[in-house]
Amino acid sequence: MIAPGAAGEMPPGGGTGAQNAPQKSSEMKAATFLERVWAWVHETFPERQIYIRSDGRVQFFTFGPSLQATLAGLTLIFLGWVAFATVNVIFKDRIIAAKDHRYQQMQQAYESRVADLQISYDELNGALVGAEDRFKATADALQAKQNAIAGFLGRATAAQAAVGIRGAGPAPAPLPPLAMLPAGAQGGSMDVVSPQASADSFDAEGGFSSLTMMPEPAAPQPRTGRPVKASFLDTATQKVAALFQAVGARLHMGVTAPAGTSAAYAQHPALRALTQQTERVAAIGRNDVQLMAQTEKALGMGVTNLRGVMRRTGINPDSFARKISAREGIGGPEIPLDQVRLEGISDPHFTRAYLGAAAVLEQLNGLSTALSHVPLSLPVSAASFDKSSGFGARVDPFTGRYAFHPGIDFAGPWGSRVQATAPGKVVFAGYRGGYGNMVEIDHGLGLHTRYGHLSSIHVRAGAAVAKGMAVGRVGNTGRST
């Protein structure tokens, strides 16, 4: 039996404390928070007593505020745990399903993110591989062009050497007008049918002293100037070496993104570097087209100079070249240049420029071959001899009347060496009238030279002679002063 303040036996001070609680509460406004809580506990859980009567005996138990508050707290905790356990048991499947749903959503989100990252990686990797392939293809094309230019330069240098072109030197005197007489022409033979100056003269005359293969246009060399030699291969090698060393550098300049690459990937440092290097290599390749055009122009100047030299000797270069072509035999199908492809080179502009320059070089080689049959060098040493009589009309030294002189006379030390001015075959070696001791050489294609007034003869008829080979010694035989 529980009864607060039972009438049978009132606890000491119990009723009085309950009646005076409101008054004490109003009087404890200045108390601490703990005191207020303790007062609330006493007010909420006043002291209670339990009476037990058995066999005429009465016992009672007293429950103070602290014990009641503790039991109330434990009861609330127990009821809360029971409620939580009951809810989990009843709604267990729903809770598990909700957690599984959230887990699946998180897993799908992570998988979607990983898939996006993989796609981004594959796209970037593909863009890098494509950029590397484009760079390699562009560099290979440039290397093929450089190899083609190097081979072309070698052939051009050989063509220069064949005609005796020198890189520098003072400009000699202009070539005098000459006339080449065919074998058996009326008027007899001549002392020396050869120009006064050697073939070295025309390189300074025309300025075609060397192949200046530079990307920038070069002004024509003056007649008295010293042409500047330039090595394209050295310059190109330095450029390409510096170019390949800069491939791994991070560039911060704006470049054009490759086709099919997003703007975000185009800003990747490695892709930007490869793209810019590819453009730089391609720009060098485009400069090669201008270089070949400039080379073709330089070779064309050489062709013009050689044709001019041949015209000054009285030879028509076109008909002379046709004679050589007819003797050698030339043929083959006609193939347009736009249908020709150089190995490893897909640039049609470079191919067209290269083939154009090669065609001009072929003309230069043809004229060089033709010029090798023309006696253009001096038969004697220019330092020791003076020209005593020129080609054409003159006052005859014996009669004092005007007469035609079909040759050039040179005065110099007795017994000096006389050499062939071009390769050929000796057709006469002996004494002939006014020429005295004379050697006549057939250079082919209707060109003959005669070396007269010799003191001695060193060759025999039928012998083959090379350019510069001694044929006799200077003398004063025949009709000579």
Coordinates of C-alpha atoms in Angstrom, one line a residue, residues 270-434:
A270 CA 51.7 17.1 -73.2
L271 CA 49.1 17.4 -76.0
R272 CA 49.8 21.1 -76.4
A273 CA 53.5 20.5 -76.7
L274 CA 53.1 17.7 -79.3
T275 CA 50.6 19.8 -81.3
Q276 CA 52.9 22.8 -81.4
Q277 CA 55.9 20.8 -82.3
T278 CA 54.0 19.1 -85.1
E279 CA 53.0 22.5 -86.4
R280 CA 56.6 23.7 -86.2
V281 CA 57.9 20.7 -88.1
A282 CA 55.2 21.1 -90.7
A283 CA 56.2 24.8 -91.1
I284 CA 59.8 23.7 -91.8
G285 CA 58.4 21.3 -94.3
R286 CA 56.5 24.1 -96.0
N287 CA 59.7 26.2 -96.1
D288 CA 61.3 23.3 -98.1
V289 CA 58.9 24.0 -100.9
Q290 CA 60.2 27.6 -101.1
L291 CA 63.7 26.4 -100.8
M292 CA 63.3 24.1 -103.8
A293 CA 61.7 26.9 -105.7
Q294 CA 64.7 29.1 -104.9
T295 CA 67.1 26.3 -105.9
E296 CA 65.3 25.9 -109.2
K297 CA 65.7 29.6 -109.8
A298 CA 69.4 29.4 -109.0
L299 CA 69.9 26.4 -111.3
G300 CA 68.0 28.3 -114.0
M301 CA 70.5 31.1 -113.7
G302 CA 73.2 28.5 -114.2
V303 CA 71.5 27.1 -117.3
T304 CA 71.2 30.7 -118.6
N305 CA 74.9 31.3 -118.0
L306 CA 76.0 28.1 -119.7
R307 CA 73.8 28.8 -122.7
G308 CA 75.3 32.3 -122.8
V309 CA 78.8 30.9 -122.8
M310 CA 78.0 28.6 -125.7
R311 CA 76.4 31.4 -127.7
R312 CA 79.5 33.5 -127.2
T313 CA 81.5 30.7 -128.8
G314 CA 79.2 30.8 -131.8
I315 CA 77.4 27.6 -130.9
N316 CA 73.6 27.3 -130.8
P317 CA 73.1 25.5 -127.4
D318 CA 69.7 24.0 -128.5
S319 CA 71.0 22.4 -131.6
F320 CA 74.2 21.4 -129.9
A321 CA 72.3 19.7 -127.1
R322 CA 70.0 18.0 -129.6
K323 CA 73.1 16.5 -131.3
I324 CA 74.2 15.0 -128.0
S325 CA 70.8 13.7 -127.2
A326 CA 70.5 12.1 -130.6
R327 CA 73.8 10.4 -130.2
E328 CA 73.1 9.2 -126.6
G329 CA 69.5 8.1 -127.3
I330 CA 66.7 9.4 -125.0
G331 CA 63.1 8.1 -124.7
G332 CA 60.3 6.9 -122.4
P333 CA 56.6 7.5 -121.7
E334 CA 55.3 10.9 -120.8
I335 CA 54.0 11.1 -117.3
P336 CA 52.5 14.3 -115.9
L337 CA 54.3 15.7 -112.8
D338 CA 51.1 15.7 -110.7
Q339 CA 51.0 11.9 -111.1
V340 CA 54.5 11.4 -109.6
R341 CA 55.1 10.7 -105.9
L342 CA 58.4 10.7 -104.2
E343 CA 59.0 7.9 -101.8
G344 CA 58.0 8.8 -98.2
I345 CA 56.7 12.2 -99.3
S346 CA 53.0 13.0 -99.6
D347 CA 53.2 16.7 -100.0
P348 CA 52.3 17.4 -103.7
H349 CA 53.7 21.0 -103.5
F350 CA 57.1 19.8 -102.5
T351 CA 57.0 17.0 -105.1
R352 CA 56.2 19.5 -107.8
A353 CA 58.9 21.9 -106.7
Y354 CA 61.4 19.1 -106.4
L355 CA 60.7 17.7 -109.8
G356 CA 60.8 21.2 -111.3
A357 CA 64.2 21.8 -109.8
A358 CA 65.3 18.3 -110.9
A359 CA 64.2 19.1 -114.5
V360 CA 66.3 22.3 -114.5
L361 CA 69.2 20.3 -113.0
E362 CA 68.9 17.8 -115.9
Q363 CA 69.1 20.7 -118.3
L364 CA 72.2 21.9 -116.5
N365 CA 73.8 18.4 -116.7
G366 CA 72.9 18.3 -120.4
L367 CA 74.6 21.6 -121.0
S368 CA 77.5 20.6 -118.9
T369 CA 77.9 17.4 -121.0
A370 CA 77.7 19.5 -124.2
L371 CA 80.1 22.1 -122.8
S372 CA 82.7 19.3 -122.1
H373 CA 83.0 19.0 -125.8
V374 CA 83.7 22.7 -126.2
P375 CA 87.4 23.9 -125.9
L376 CA 87.0 26.8 -123.4
S377 CA 90.3 26.6 -121.5
L378 CA 93.6 28.2 -122.4
P379 CA 96.2 26.0 -124.1
V380 CA 99.0 27.8 -122.3
S381 CA 99.7 29.3 -118.8
A382 CA 98.0 32.7 -118.7
A383 CA 100.6 34.0 -116.2
S384 CA 103.5 33.4 -118.7
F385 CA 101.9 34.4 -122.0
D386 CA 100.4 37.4 -123.6
K387 CA 97.9 37.5 -126.4
S388 CA 99.8 38.8 -129.4
S389 CA 97.1 38.5 -132.1
G390 CA 93.4 38.1 -131.8
F391 CA 90.7 36.3 -133.8
G392 CA 89.4 38.1 -136.9
A393 CA 90.6 40.8 -139.2
R394 CA 94.1 42.2 -138.6
V395 CA 97.1 43.7 -140.4
D396 CA 99.2 40.8 -141.7
P397 CA 102.7 40.9 -140.0
F398 CA 104.4 39.9 -143.3
T399 CA 102.5 41.7 -146.0
G400 CA 101.2 44.7 -144.0
R401 CA 97.7 44.3 -145.6
Y402 CA 94.4 43.5 -143.9
A403 CA 93.7 39.8 -143.7
F404 CA 91.6 37.4 -141.7
H405 CA 93.3 35.6 -138.8
P406 CA 91.3 32.4 -137.9
G407 CA 92.8 31.9 -134.4
I408 CA 94.5 33.5 -131.4
D409 CA 98.3 33.9 -131.1
F410 CA 100.0 33.7 -127.7
A411 CA 103.6 34.9 -127.2
G412 CA 105.6 33.4 -124.4
P413 CA 108.8 31.5 -123.3
W414 CA 110.2 29.1 -125.9
G415 CA 109.6 25.5 -125.1
S416 CA 106.6 26.1 -122.7
R417 CA 104.0 23.4 -122.4
V418 CA 101.0 23.5 -124.8
Q419 CA 98.0 21.5 -123.6
A420 CA 94.7 20.3 -125.0
T421 CA 91.7 22.6 -124.3
A422 CA 89.2 19.8 -124.3
P423 CA 89.1 16.0 -124.5
G424 CA 89.2 14.5 -128.0
K425 CA 91.2 12.5 -130.6
V426 CA 94.3 13.6 -132.4
V427 CA 93.5 13.6 -136.2
F428 CA 96.8 15.2 -137.3
A429 CA 100.2 15.6 -135.8
G430 CA 103.0 16.9 -138.0
Y431 CA 104.2 19.7 -140.2
R432 CA 101.6 21.6 -142.3
G433 CA 102.4 24.7 -144.3
G434 CA 102.0 28.0 -142.5

